[in-house]
Coordinates of C-alpha atoms in Angstrom, one line a residue:
X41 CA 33.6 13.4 12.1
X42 CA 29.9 14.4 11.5
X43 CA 28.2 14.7 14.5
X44 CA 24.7 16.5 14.7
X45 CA 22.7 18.7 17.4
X46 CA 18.9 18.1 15.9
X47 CA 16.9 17.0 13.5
X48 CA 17.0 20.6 11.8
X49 CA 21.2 20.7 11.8
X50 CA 20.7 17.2 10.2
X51 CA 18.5 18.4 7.6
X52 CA 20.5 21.3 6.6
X53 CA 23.7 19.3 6.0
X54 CA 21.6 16.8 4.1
X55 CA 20.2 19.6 1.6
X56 CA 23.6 21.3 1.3
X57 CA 24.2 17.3 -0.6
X58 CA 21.3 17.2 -2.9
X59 CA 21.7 19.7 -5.6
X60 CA 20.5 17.7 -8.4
X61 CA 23.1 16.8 -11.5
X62 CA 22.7 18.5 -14.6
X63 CA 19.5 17.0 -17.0
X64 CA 17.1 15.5 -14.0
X65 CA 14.1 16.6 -12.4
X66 CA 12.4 15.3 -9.2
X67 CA 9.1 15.4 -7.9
X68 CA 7.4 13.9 -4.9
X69 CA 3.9 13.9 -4.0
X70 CA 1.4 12.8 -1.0
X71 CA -1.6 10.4 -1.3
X72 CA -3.8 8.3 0.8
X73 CA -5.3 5.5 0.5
X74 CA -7.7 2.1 2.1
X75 CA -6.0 -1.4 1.6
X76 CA -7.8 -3.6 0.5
X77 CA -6.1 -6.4 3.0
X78 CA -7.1 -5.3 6.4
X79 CA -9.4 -2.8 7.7
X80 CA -8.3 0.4 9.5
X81 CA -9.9 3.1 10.6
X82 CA -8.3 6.2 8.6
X83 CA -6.6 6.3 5.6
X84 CA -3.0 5.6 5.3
X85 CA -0.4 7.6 3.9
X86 CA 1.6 7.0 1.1
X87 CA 4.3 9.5 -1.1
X88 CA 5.0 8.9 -4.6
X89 CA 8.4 9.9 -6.2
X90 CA 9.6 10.6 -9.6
X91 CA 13.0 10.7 -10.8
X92 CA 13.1 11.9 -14.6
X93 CA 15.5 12.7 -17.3
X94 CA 15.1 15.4 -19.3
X95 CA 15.9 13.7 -22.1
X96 CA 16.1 10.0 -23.6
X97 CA 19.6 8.2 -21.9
X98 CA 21.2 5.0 -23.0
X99 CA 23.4 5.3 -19.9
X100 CA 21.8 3.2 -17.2
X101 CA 21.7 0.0 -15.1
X102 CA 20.6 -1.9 -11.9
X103 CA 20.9 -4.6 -9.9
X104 CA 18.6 -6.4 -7.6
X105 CA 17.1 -8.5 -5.5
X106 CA 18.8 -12.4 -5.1
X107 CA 15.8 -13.4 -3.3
X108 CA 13.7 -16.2 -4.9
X109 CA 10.5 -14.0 -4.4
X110 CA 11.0 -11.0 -6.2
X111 CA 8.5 -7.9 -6.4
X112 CA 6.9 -7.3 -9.4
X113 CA 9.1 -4.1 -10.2
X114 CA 12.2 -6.2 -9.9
X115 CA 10.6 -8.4 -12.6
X116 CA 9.9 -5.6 -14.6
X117 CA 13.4 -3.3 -13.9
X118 CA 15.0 -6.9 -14.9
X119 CA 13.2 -6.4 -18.4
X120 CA 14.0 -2.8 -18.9
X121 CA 17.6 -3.4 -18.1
X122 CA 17.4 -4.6 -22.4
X123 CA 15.4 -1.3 -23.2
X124 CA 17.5 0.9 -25.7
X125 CA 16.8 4.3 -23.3
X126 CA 15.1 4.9 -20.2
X127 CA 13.4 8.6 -18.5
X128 CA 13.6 7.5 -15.1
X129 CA 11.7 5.5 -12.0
X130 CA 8.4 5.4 -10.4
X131 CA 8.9 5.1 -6.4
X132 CA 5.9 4.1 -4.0
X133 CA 6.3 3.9 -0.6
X134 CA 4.3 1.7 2.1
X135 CA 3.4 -0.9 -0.1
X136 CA 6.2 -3.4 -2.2
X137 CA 4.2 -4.6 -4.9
X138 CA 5.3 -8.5 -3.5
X139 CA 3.7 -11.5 -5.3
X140 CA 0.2 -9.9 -4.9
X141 CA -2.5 -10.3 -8.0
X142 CA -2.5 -8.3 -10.7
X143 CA 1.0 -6.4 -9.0
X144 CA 2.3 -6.6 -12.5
X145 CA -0.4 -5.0 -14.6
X146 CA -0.8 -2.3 -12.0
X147 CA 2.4 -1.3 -12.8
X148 CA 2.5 -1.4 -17.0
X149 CA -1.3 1.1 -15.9
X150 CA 0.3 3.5 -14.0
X151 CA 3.1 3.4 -15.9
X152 CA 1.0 4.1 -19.0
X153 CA -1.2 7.0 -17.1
X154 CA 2.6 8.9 -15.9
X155 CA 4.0 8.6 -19.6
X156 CA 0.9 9.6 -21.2
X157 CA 0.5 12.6 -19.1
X158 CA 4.1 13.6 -19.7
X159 CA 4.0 13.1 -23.5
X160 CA 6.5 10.4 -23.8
X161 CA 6.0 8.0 -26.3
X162 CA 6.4 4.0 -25.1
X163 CA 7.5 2.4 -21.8
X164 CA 10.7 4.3 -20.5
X165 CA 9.9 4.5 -16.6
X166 CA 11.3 1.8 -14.3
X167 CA 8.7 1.2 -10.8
X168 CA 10.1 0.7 -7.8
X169 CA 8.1 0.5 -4.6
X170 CA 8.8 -0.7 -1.0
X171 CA 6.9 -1.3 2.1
X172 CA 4.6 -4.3 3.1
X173 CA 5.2 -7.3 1.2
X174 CA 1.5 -8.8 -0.2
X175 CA -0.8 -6.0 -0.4
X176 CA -2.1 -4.6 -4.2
X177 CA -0.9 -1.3 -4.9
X178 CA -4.0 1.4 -4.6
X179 CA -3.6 1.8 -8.4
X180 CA -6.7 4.2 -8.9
X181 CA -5.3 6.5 -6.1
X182 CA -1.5 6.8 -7.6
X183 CA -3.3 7.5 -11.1
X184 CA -5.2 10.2 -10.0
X185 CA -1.9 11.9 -7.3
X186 CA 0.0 11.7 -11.1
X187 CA -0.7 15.3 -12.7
X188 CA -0.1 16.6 -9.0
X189 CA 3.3 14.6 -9.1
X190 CA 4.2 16.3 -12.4
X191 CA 3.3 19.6 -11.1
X192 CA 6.3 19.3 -8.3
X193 CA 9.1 18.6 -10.4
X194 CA 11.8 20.3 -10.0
X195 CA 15.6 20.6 -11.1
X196 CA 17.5 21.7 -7.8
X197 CA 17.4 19.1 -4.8
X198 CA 17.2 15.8 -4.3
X199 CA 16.1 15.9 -0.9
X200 CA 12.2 15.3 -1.2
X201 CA 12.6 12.1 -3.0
X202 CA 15.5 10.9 0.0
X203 CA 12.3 11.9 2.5
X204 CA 9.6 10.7 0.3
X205 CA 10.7 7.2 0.0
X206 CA 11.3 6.3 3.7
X207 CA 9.1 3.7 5.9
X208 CA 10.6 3.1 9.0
X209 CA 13.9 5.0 8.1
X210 CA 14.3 7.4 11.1
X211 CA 16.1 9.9 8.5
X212 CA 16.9 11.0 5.2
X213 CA 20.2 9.6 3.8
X214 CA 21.8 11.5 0.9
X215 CA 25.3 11.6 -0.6
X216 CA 26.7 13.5 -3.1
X217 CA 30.1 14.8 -4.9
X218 CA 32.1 17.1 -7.9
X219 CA 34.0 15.9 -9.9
X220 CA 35.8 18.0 -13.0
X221 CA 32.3 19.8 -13.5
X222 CA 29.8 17.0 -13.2
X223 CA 28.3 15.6 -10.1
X224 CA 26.5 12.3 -8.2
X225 CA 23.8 12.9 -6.1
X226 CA 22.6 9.2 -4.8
X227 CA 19.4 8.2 -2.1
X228 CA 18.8 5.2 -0.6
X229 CA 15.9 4.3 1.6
X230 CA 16.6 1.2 3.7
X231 CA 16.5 0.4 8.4
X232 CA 14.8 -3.2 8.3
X233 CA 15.2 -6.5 6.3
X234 CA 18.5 -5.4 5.4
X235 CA 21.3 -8.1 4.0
X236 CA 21.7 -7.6 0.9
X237 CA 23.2 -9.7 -1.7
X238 CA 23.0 -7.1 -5.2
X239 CA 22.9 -4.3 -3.4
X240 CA 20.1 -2.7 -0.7
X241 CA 16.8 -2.0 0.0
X242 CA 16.6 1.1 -2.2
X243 CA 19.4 2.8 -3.9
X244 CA 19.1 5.4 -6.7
X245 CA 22.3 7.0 -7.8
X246 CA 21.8 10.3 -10.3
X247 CA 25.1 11.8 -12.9
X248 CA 25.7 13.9 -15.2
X249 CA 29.0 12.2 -16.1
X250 CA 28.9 10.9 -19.3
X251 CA 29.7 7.1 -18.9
X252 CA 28.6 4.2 -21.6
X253 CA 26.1 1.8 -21.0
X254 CA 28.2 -1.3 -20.6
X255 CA 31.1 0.5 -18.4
X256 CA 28.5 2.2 -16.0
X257 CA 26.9 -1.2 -15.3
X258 CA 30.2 -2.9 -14.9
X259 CA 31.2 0.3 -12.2
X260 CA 27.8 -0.4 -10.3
X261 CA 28.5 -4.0 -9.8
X262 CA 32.2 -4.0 -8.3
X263 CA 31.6 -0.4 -6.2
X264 CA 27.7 -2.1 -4.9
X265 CA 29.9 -5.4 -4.3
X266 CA 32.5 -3.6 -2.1
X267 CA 29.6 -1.5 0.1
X268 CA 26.3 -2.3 -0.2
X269 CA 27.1 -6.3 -0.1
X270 CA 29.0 -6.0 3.1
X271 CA 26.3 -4.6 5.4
X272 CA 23.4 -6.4 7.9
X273 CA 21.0 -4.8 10.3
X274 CA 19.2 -8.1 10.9
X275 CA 20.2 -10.8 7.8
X276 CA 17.1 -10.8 6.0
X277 CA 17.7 -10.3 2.6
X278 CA 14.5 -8.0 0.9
X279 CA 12.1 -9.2 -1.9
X280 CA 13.1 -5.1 -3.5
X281 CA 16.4 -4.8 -3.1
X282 CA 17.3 -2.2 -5.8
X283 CA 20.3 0.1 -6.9
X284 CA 20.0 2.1 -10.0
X285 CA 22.0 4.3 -11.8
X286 CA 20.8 6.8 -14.5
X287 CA 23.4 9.1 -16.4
X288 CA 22.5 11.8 -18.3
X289 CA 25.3 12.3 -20.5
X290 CA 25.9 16.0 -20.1
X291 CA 29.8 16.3 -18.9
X292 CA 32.1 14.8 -21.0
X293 CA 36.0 13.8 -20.3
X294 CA 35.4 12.4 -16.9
X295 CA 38.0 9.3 -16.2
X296 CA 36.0 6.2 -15.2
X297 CA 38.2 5.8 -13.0
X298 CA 37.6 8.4 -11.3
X299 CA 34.0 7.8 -11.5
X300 CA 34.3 4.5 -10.5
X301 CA 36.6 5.6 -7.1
X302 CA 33.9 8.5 -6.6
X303 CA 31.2 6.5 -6.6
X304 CA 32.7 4.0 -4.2
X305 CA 33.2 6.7 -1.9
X306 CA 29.9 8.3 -1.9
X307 CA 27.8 4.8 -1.9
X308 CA 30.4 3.6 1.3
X309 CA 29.0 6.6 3.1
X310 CA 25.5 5.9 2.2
X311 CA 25.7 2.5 3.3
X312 CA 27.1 3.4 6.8
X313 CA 23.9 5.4 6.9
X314 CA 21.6 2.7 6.4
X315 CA 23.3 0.7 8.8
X316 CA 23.6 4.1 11.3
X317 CA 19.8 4.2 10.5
X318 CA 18.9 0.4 11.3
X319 CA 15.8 0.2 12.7
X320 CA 16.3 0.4 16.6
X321 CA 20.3 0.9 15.9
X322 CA 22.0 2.0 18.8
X323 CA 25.5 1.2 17.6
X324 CA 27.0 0.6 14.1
X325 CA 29.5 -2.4 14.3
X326 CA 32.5 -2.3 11.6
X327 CA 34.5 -5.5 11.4
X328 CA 37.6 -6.0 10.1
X329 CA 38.7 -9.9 9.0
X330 CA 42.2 -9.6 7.6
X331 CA 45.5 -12.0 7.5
X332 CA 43.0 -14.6 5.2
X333 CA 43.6 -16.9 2.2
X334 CA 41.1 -15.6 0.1
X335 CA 38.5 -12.5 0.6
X336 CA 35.4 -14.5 0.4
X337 CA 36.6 -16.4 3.8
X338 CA 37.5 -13.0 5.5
X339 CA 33.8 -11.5 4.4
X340 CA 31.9 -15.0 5.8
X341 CA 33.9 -14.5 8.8
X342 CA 33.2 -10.6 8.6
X343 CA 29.4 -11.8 8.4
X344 CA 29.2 -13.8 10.7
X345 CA 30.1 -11.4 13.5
X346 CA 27.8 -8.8 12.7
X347 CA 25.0 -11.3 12.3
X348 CA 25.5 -13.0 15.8
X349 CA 22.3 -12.4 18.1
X350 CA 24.1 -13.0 21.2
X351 CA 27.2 -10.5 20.3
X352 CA 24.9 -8.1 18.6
X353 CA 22.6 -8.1 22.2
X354 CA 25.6 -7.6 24.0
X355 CA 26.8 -4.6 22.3
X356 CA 23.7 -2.7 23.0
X357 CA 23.9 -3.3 26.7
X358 CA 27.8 -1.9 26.7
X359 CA 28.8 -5.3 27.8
X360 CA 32.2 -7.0 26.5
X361 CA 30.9 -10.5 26.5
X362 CA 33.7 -11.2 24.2
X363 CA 33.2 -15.3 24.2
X364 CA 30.3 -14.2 22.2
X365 CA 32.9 -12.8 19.4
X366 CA 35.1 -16.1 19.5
X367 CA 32.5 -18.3 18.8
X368 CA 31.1 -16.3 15.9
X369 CA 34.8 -17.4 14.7
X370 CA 34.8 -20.4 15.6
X371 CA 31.9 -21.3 14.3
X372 CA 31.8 -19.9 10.7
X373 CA 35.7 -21.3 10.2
X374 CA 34.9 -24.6 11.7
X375 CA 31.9 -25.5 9.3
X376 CA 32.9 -23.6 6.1
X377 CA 36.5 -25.2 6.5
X378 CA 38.3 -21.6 6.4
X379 CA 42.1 -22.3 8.3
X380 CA 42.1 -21.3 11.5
X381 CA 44.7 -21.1 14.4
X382 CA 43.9 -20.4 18.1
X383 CA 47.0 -19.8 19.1
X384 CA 47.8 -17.5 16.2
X385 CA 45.2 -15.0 15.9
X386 CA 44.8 -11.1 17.3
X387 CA 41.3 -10.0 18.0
X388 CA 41.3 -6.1 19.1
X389 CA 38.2 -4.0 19.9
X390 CA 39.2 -0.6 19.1
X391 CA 42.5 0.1 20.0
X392 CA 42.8 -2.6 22.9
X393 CA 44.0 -6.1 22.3
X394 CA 41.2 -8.6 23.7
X395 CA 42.8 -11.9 22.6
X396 CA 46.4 -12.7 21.7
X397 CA 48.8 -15.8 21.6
X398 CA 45.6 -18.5 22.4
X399 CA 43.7 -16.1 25.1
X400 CA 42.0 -13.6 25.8
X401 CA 44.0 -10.6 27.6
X402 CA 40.9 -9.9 29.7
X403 CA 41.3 -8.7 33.1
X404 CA 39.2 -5.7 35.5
X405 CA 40.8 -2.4 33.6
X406 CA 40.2 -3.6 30.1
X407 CA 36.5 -4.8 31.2
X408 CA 36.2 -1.2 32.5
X409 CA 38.0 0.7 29.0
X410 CA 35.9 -1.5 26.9
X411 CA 32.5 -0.8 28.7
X412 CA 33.3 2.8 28.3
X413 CA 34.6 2.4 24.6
X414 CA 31.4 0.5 23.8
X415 CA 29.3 3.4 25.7
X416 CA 31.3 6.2 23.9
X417 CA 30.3 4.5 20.5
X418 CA 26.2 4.2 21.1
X419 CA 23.7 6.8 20.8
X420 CA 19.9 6.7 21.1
X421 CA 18.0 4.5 19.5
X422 CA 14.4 6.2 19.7
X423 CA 16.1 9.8 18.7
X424 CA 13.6 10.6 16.1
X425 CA 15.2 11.9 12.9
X426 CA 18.9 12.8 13.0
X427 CA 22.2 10.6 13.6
X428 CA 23.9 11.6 16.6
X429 CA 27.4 11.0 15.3
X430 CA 29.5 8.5 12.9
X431 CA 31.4 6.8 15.5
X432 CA 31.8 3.1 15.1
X433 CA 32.4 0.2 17.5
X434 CA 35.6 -1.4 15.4
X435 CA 36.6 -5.4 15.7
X436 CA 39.6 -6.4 14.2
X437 CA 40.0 -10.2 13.6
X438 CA 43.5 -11.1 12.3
X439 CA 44.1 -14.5 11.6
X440 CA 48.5 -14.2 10.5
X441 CA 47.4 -16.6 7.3
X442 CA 47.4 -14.8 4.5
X443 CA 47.0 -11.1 2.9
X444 CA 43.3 -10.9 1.6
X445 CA 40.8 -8.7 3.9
X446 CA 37.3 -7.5 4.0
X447 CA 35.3 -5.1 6.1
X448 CA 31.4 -5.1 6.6
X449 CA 29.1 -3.1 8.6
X450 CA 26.6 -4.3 10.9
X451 CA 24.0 -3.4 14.3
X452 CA 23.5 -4.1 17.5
X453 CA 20.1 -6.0 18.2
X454 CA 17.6 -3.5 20.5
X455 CA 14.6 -3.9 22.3
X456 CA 13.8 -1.1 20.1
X457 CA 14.1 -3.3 17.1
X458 CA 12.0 -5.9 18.2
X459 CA 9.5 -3.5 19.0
X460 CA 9.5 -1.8 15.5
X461 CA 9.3 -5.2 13.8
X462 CA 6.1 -6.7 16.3
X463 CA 4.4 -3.5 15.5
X464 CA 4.6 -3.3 11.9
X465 CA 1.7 -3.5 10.6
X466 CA -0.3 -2.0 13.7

């Protein structure tokens, strides 16, 4: 079980993970800038990243955003899913590039200005950006931080871009893994606004496995459906969400199987760290809905739960208000007509058995072992930069009526967190 001192042991067991794949090169730089929107009284900071391939790949994909008010680089990753190759992605921080004028020809310029100044011949780059949602990107100022950029590629870690694309993320999240030679190395920036439905606020997964086009984008989808999908910090579904995948073809005779089951592993650990790194976090809650008819029932149920205010608040303060978790039940199976028996269903928080045959086994010693469970599982919500440990509070919801299951990941809801999100912009 990873569990971590300090920022700096933190740091040093997230470098040891982002040795770069064979055939990329990564390079963050620094800027400032004056919005446009609102006045301030110093320039605000902004990093831009680049992910590029050394050479022209066929072997890429994405998925986004379900939201109905898309950025402008999900419009435009949306159109270069149909481009023949790609070299990489653009990545802004602080600002999204959200239904904004002119957002989209800002992009096809700086776009232009990085391609030009790296001799590459037509649009190959993807743009990604994330931050405040309305503001114009400070096009001039990324233009001119571009032959800087350039100068600080390089081909060994990952681990500037995981830093340079954070907002409100307390820490860098990076995953990685070997397989028969090659290697994924995969980022993702993401602590607020976070349900996705494609895949999460920021994702970008780097291989040198060789995998074809069509197979790769296929893997992405299922692994993105079975961990990404089935986490909330606070059910708001992002106007960015973005997972990409770029593959540069180098090692050859890989099974996509075992791709696909690598990949799954390495993007369920990044996801527990977005969740781990929710903005005002102080536990991660992993539900468990099994004994269902069908596994989109279990994951509304699973849902549900993790997006309850009242349950979520009463995790943070320790407290085993358990009506809190019933109703959750109760109410998603009572209006989405999923079959439901009181008098059939286990409910267990951790190891202990909370409900069972129609009630709740409550009495003063299980209050007292699940206050001390629930305190065992938290950690500090205001530590600044390093996850204190992986440990999970765990629900199990067993409804005896069938054999499909799910599991999602969710947070607690902190004063912390509304502080964060009243503060935003200040």
């Amino acid at each position: 079980m990873e569990k971590y001192k300090n920022r700096e042991e933190y740091e040093e067991e997230v470098i040891s993970r982002s040795k770069l794949p064979k055939g990329f090169k990564v390079g963050v730089v620094p800027l400032t800038f004056f919005p446009i929107e609102k006045k301030v009284d110093k320039a605000l900071p902004m990093k831009l990243s680049l992910i590029l391939l050394d050479n022209d790949s066929e072997s890429f994909g994405s998925v986004f955003t379900k939201n109905s008010f898309p950025g402008h680089p999900v419009v435009h990753g949306k159109k270069m899913l149909d481009s023949e190759t790609t070299r990489g992605v653009l990545i802004n921080n602080k600002i999204s590039n959200v239904r904004c004028s002119g957002g989209a020809e800002s992009i096809d310029n700086i776009l232009s200005s990085l391609s030009e100044n790296l001799n590459i011949k037509g649009q190959k780059f993807f743009s990604s950006s994330t931050g405040i949602i309305g503001w114009k990107l400070p096009q001039e100022d990324i233009i001119s931080s571009i032959p800087k950029l350039i100068e600080s590629l390089n081909s060994n870690s990952i681990f500037p871009v995981a830093k340079g694309i954070m907002t409100t993320d307390n820490y860098p999240k990076v995953r990685s893994i070997e397989i028969q030679g090659g290697r994924i190395t995969a980022v993702a920036k993401g602590a607020g606004m976070i349900e996705p439905n494609m895949a999460t606020m920021l994702v970008f997964i780097l291989t040198d496995i060789a995998v074809e086009r069509k197979e790769l984008r296929s893997i992405l989808k299922r692994v993105v459906d079975k961990t990404f999908n089935r986490i909330s910090i606070d059910s708001d579904q992002s106007t960015s969400d973005t997972a990409m995948i770029f593959s540069s073809n180098i090692i050859q005779g890989v099974k996509t199987s075992l791709f696909e089951d690598s990949l799954y592993s390495i993007c369920l650990d990044l996801c527990q760290d977005v969740v781990r790194n929710g903005e005002g976090t102080a536990h991660v809650i992993q539900v468990t809905v099994k004994g269902v008819q069908c596994e989109d029932d279990a994951l509304k149920i699973g849902k549900a739960i993790i997006n309850a205010p009242l349950l979520k608040a009463a995790i943070y303060g320790n407290d085993p208000n358990l009506g809190r978790l019933l109703q959750a039940i109760g109410d998603v199976a009572g209006n989405e007509n999923i079959p439901l028996d009181p008098e059939c269903i286990t409910l267990y928080m951790g190891d202990y058995i909370i409900y069972d045959n129609g009630a709740f086994t409550l009495n003063e010693e299980l209050e007292l072992k699940l206050n001390r469970y629930l305190k065992d599982r938290s950690f500090n919500e205001t530590a600044i930069g390093f996850p204190e440990h992986r440990n999970n509070v765990e629900i199990v919801v067993d409804l005896q009526n069938g054999l499909e299951s799910a599991t999602v990941y969710g947070s607690d809801l902190s004063y912390e967190y509304v502080r964060e999100n009243a503060d935003y912009r200040s």
